[in-house]
Tab-separated table of C-alpha atoms in Angstrom:
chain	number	residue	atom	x	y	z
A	140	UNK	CA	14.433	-10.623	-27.368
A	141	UNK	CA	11.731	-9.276	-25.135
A	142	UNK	CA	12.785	-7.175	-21.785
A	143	UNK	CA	10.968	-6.043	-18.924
A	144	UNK	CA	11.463	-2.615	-17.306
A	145	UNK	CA	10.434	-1.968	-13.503
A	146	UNK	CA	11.364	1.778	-12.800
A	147	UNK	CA	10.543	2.196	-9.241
A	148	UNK	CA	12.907	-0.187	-6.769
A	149	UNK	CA	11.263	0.636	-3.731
A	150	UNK	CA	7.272	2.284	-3.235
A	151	UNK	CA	5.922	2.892	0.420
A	152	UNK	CA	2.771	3.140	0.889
A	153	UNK	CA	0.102	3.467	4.101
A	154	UNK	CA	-1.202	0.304	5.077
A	155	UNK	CA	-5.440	0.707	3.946
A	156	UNK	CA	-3.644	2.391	0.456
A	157	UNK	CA	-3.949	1.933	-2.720
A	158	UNK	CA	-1.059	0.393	-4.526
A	159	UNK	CA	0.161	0.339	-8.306
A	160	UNK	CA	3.269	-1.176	-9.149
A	161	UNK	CA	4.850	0.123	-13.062
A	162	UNK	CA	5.745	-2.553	-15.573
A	163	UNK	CA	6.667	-1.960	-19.027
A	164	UNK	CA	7.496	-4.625	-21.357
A	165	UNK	CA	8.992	-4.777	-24.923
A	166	UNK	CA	8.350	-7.492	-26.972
A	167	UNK	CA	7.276	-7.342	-31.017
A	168	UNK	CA	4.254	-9.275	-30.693
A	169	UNK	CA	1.903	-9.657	-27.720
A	170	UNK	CA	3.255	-11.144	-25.148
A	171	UNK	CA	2.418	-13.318	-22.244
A	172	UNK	CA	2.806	-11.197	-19.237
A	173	UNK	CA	3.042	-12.015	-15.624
A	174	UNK	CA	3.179	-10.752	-11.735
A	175	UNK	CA	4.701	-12.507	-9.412
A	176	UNK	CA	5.575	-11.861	-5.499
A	177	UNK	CA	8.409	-12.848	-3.370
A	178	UNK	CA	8.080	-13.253	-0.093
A	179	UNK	CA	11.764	-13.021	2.499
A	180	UNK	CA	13.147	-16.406	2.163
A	181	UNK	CA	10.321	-17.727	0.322
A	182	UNK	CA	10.040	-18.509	-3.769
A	183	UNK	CA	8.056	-16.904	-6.007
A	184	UNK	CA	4.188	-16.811	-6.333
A	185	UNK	CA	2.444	-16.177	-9.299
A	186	UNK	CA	-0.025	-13.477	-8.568
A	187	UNK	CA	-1.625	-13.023	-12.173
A	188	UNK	CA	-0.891	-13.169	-15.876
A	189	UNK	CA	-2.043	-12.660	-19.216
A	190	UNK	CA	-2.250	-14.290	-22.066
A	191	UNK	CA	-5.155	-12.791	-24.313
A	192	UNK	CA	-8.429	-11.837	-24.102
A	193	UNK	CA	-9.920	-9.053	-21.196
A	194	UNK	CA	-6.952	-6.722	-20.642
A	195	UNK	CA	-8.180	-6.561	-17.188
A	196	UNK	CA	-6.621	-9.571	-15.179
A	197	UNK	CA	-7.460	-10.382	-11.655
A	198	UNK	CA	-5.662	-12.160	-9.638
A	199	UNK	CA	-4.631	-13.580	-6.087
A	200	UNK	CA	-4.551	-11.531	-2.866
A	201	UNK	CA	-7.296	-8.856	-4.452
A	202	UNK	CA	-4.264	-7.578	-7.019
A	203	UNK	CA	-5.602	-7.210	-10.829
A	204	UNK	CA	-3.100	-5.307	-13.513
A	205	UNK	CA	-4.548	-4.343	-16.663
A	206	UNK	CA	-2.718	-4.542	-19.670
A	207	UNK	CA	-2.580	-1.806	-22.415
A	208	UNK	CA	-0.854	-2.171	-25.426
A	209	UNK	CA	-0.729	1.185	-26.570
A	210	UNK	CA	1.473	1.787	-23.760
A	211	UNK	CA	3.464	-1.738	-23.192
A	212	UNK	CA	2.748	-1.351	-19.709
A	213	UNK	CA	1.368	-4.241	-17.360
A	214	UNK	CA	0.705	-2.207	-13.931
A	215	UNK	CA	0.032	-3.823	-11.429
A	216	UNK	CA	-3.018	-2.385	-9.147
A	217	UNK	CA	-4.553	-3.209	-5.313
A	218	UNK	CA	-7.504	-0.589	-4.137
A	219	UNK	CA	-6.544	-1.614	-0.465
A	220	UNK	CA	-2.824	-2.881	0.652
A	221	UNK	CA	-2.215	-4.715	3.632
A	222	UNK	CA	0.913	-5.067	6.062
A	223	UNK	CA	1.348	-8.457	5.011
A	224	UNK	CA	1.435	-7.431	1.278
A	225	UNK	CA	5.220	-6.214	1.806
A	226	UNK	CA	7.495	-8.388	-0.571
A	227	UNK	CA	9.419	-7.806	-3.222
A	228	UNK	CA	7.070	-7.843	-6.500
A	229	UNK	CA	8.505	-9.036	-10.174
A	230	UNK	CA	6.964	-8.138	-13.601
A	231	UNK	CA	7.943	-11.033	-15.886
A	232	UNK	CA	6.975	-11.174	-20.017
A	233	UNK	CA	7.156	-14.327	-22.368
A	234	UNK	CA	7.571	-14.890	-25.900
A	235	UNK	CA	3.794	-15.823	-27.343
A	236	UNK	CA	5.672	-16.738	-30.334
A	237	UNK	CA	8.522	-18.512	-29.045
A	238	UNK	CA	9.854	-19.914	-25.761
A	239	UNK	CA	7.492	-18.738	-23.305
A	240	UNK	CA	10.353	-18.495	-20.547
A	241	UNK	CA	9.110	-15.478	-18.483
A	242	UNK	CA	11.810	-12.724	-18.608
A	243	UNK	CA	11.942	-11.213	-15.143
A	244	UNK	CA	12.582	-7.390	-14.189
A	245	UNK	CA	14.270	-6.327	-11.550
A	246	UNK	CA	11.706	-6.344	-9.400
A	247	UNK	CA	9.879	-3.740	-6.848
A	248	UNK	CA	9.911	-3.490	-3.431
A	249	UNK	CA	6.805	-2.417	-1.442
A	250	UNK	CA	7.456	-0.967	1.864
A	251	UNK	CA	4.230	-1.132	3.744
A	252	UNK	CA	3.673	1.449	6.582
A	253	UNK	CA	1.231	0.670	9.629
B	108	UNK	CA	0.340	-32.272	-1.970
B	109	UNK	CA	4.354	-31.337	-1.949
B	110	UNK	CA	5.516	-28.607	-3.983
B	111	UNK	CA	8.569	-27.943	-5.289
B	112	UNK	CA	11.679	-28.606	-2.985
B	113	UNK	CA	15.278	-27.996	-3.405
B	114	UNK	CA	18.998	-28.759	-1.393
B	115	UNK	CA	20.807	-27.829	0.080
B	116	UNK	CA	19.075	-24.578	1.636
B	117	UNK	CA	22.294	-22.408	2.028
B	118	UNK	CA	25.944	-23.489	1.250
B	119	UNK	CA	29.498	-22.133	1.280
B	120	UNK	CA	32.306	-22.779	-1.515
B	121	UNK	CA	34.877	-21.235	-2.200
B	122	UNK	CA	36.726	-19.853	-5.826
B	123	UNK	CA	37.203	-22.773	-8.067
B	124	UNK	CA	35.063	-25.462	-6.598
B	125	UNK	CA	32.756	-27.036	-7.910
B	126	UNK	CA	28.678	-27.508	-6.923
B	127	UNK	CA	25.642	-29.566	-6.887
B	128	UNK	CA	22.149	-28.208	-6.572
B	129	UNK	CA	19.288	-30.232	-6.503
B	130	UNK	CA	15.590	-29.854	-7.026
B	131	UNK	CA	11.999	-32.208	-7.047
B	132	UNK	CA	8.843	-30.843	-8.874
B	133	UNK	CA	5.629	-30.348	-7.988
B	134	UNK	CA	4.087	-33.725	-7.779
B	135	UNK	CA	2.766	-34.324	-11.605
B	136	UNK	CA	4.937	-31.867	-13.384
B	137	UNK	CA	7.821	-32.940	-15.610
B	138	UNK	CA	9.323	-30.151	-16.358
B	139	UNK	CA	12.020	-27.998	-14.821
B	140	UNK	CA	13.656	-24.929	-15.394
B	141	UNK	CA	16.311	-23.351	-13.250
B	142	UNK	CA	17.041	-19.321	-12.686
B	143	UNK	CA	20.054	-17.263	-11.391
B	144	UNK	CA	18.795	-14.788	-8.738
B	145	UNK	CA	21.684	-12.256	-7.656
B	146	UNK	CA	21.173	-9.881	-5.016
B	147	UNK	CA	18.734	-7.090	-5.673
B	148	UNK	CA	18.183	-8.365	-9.035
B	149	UNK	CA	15.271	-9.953	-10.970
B	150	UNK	CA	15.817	-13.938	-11.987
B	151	UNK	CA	17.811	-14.693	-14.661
B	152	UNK	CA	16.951	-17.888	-16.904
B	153	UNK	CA	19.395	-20.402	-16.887
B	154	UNK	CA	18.092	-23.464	-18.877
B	155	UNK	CA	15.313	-25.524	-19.057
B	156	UNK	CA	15.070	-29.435	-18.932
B	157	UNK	CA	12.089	-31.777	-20.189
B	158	UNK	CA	11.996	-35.338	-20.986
B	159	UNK	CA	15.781	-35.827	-19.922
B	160	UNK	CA	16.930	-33.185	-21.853
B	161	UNK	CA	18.363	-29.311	-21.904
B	162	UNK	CA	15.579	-27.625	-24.105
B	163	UNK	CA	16.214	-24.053	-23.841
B	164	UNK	CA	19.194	-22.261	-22.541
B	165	UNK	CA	19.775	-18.442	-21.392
B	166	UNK	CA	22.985	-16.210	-21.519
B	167	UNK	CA	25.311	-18.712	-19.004
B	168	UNK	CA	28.910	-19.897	-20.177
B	169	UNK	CA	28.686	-23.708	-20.056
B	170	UNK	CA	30.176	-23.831	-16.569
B	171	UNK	CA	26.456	-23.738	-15.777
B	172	UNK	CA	25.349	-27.532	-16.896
B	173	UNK	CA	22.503	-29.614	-15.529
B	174	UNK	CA	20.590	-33.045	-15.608
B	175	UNK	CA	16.811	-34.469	-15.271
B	176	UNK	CA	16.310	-37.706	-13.781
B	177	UNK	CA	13.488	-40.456	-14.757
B	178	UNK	CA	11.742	-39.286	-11.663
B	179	UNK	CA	11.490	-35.579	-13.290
B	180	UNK	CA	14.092	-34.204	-10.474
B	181	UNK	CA	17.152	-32.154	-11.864
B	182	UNK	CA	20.340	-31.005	-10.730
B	183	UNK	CA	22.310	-28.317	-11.355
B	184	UNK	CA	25.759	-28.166	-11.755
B	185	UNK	CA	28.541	-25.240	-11.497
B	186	UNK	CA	32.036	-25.755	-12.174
B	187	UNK	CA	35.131	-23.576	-11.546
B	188	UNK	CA	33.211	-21.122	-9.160
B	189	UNK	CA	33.762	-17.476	-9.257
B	190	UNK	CA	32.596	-14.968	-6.623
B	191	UNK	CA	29.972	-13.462	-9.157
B	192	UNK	CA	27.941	-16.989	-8.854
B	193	UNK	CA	27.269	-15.994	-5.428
B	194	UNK	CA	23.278	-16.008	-5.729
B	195	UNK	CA	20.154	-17.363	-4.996
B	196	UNK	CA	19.453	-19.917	-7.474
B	197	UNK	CA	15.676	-21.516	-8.049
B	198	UNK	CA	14.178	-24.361	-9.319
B	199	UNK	CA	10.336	-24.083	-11.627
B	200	UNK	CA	8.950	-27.166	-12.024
B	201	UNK	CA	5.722	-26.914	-14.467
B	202	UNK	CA	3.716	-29.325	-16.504
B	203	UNK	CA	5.022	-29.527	-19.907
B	204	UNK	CA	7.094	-26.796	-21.412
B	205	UNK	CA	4.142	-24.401	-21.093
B	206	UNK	CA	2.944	-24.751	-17.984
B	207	UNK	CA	2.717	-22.280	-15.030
B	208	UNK	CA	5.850	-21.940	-13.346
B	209	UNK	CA	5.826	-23.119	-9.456
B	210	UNK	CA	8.848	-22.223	-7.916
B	211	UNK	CA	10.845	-23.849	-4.710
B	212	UNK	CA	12.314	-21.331	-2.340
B	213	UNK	CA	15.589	-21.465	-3.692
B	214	UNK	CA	19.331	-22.721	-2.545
B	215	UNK	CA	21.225	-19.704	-1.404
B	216	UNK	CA	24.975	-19.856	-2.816
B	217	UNK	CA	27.859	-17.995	-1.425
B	218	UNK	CA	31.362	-18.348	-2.879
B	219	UNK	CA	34.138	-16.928	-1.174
């Protein structure tokens, strides 16, 4: 079964910072792989993902994550983070070969500081 | 264009009872998994319902069981609450089985 691993709970960063966010996966095959942010009291958004092709994603909000294999990571990456970019962030991978039902990690939260 | 919604937003029970949670898709999707958010934690899968039925299932004891309507909207049922259900628990609604996930904002459990 695949399994996601986030190691950092909570990053801080300076507001006009750059920003990358650790995700390492394990899965046997490549999987699909997948950010998504959660706002207080709101659902989740789907920020990104990837599926094949460029390991470079880009995605929603100016995030991109790049995928490399070699590593079964999935960072997560923003040059420039903004005070409103402070949410709890979730690393998710899917079966290619099976199910497809994102496995979530246990997610990251990014402290933003004016 | 609605997205997905569920109800109730927040609810009480206590030990033993039982609960209803209910959730509409996205207009156009048909599909609709729900997922098991504790505190602090990542979402956990519970199952997965398309065309009427339960298609995939995660790691939950069958007190967890749910239901799709005609109309695409599902329930979700718990029976014989304990205090570790407490959680935030969220409805996906996608189109087809591998659709992108679009997520309501949850209903926010707390058994006492």
């Amino acid at each position: 079964a695949q399994s996601v691993t986030q190691p950092d709970i909570h990053i801080t960063v300076s507001e006009g910072a750059s920003l990358e966010l650790r995700c390492n996966y394990s899965y046997g095959a490549t999987p699909y792989l997948f950010w998504y942010v959660q706002s207080p009291g709101q659902g989740l958004q789907l920020l990104l993902k990837y599926f094949s092709g460029d390991t470079l994603v880009q995605g929603i909000k100016g995030f991109e994550a790049e995928f490399k294999r070699s590593q079964s990571s999935f960072n997560l990456r923003k040059p420039s983070v903004h005070w409103s970019d402070a949410a709890e962030y979730f690393c998710a991978v899917g079966a290619s070969g099976g199910s497809y039902i994102p496995t979530f990690g246990r997610g990251t939260s990014l402290i933003v500081h004016p | 264009d609605a997205g997905v919604t569920q109800s109730p937003t927040h609810l009480i029970k206590t030990r033993g009872q039982q609960v209803t949670l209910r959730c509409s898709p996205k207009s156009g999707h048909d599909t609709v998994s729900w997922y098991q958010q504790a505190l602090g934690q990542g979402p956990q899968f519970i199952f997965q319902y398309y065309e009427e039925e339960e298609r995939q299932r995660g790691n939950f004891p069958d007190r967890f069981s749910g239901h799709q309507f005609p109309n695409y909207s599902s329930e979700l049922n718990v029976n014989a609450l304990l205090l570790g259900d407490s959680a935030l628990y969220l409805c996906a609604s996608s189109y087809g089985q591998l659709g992108e996930l679009f997520f309501g904002e949850g209903s926010r459990l707390t058994v006492l």
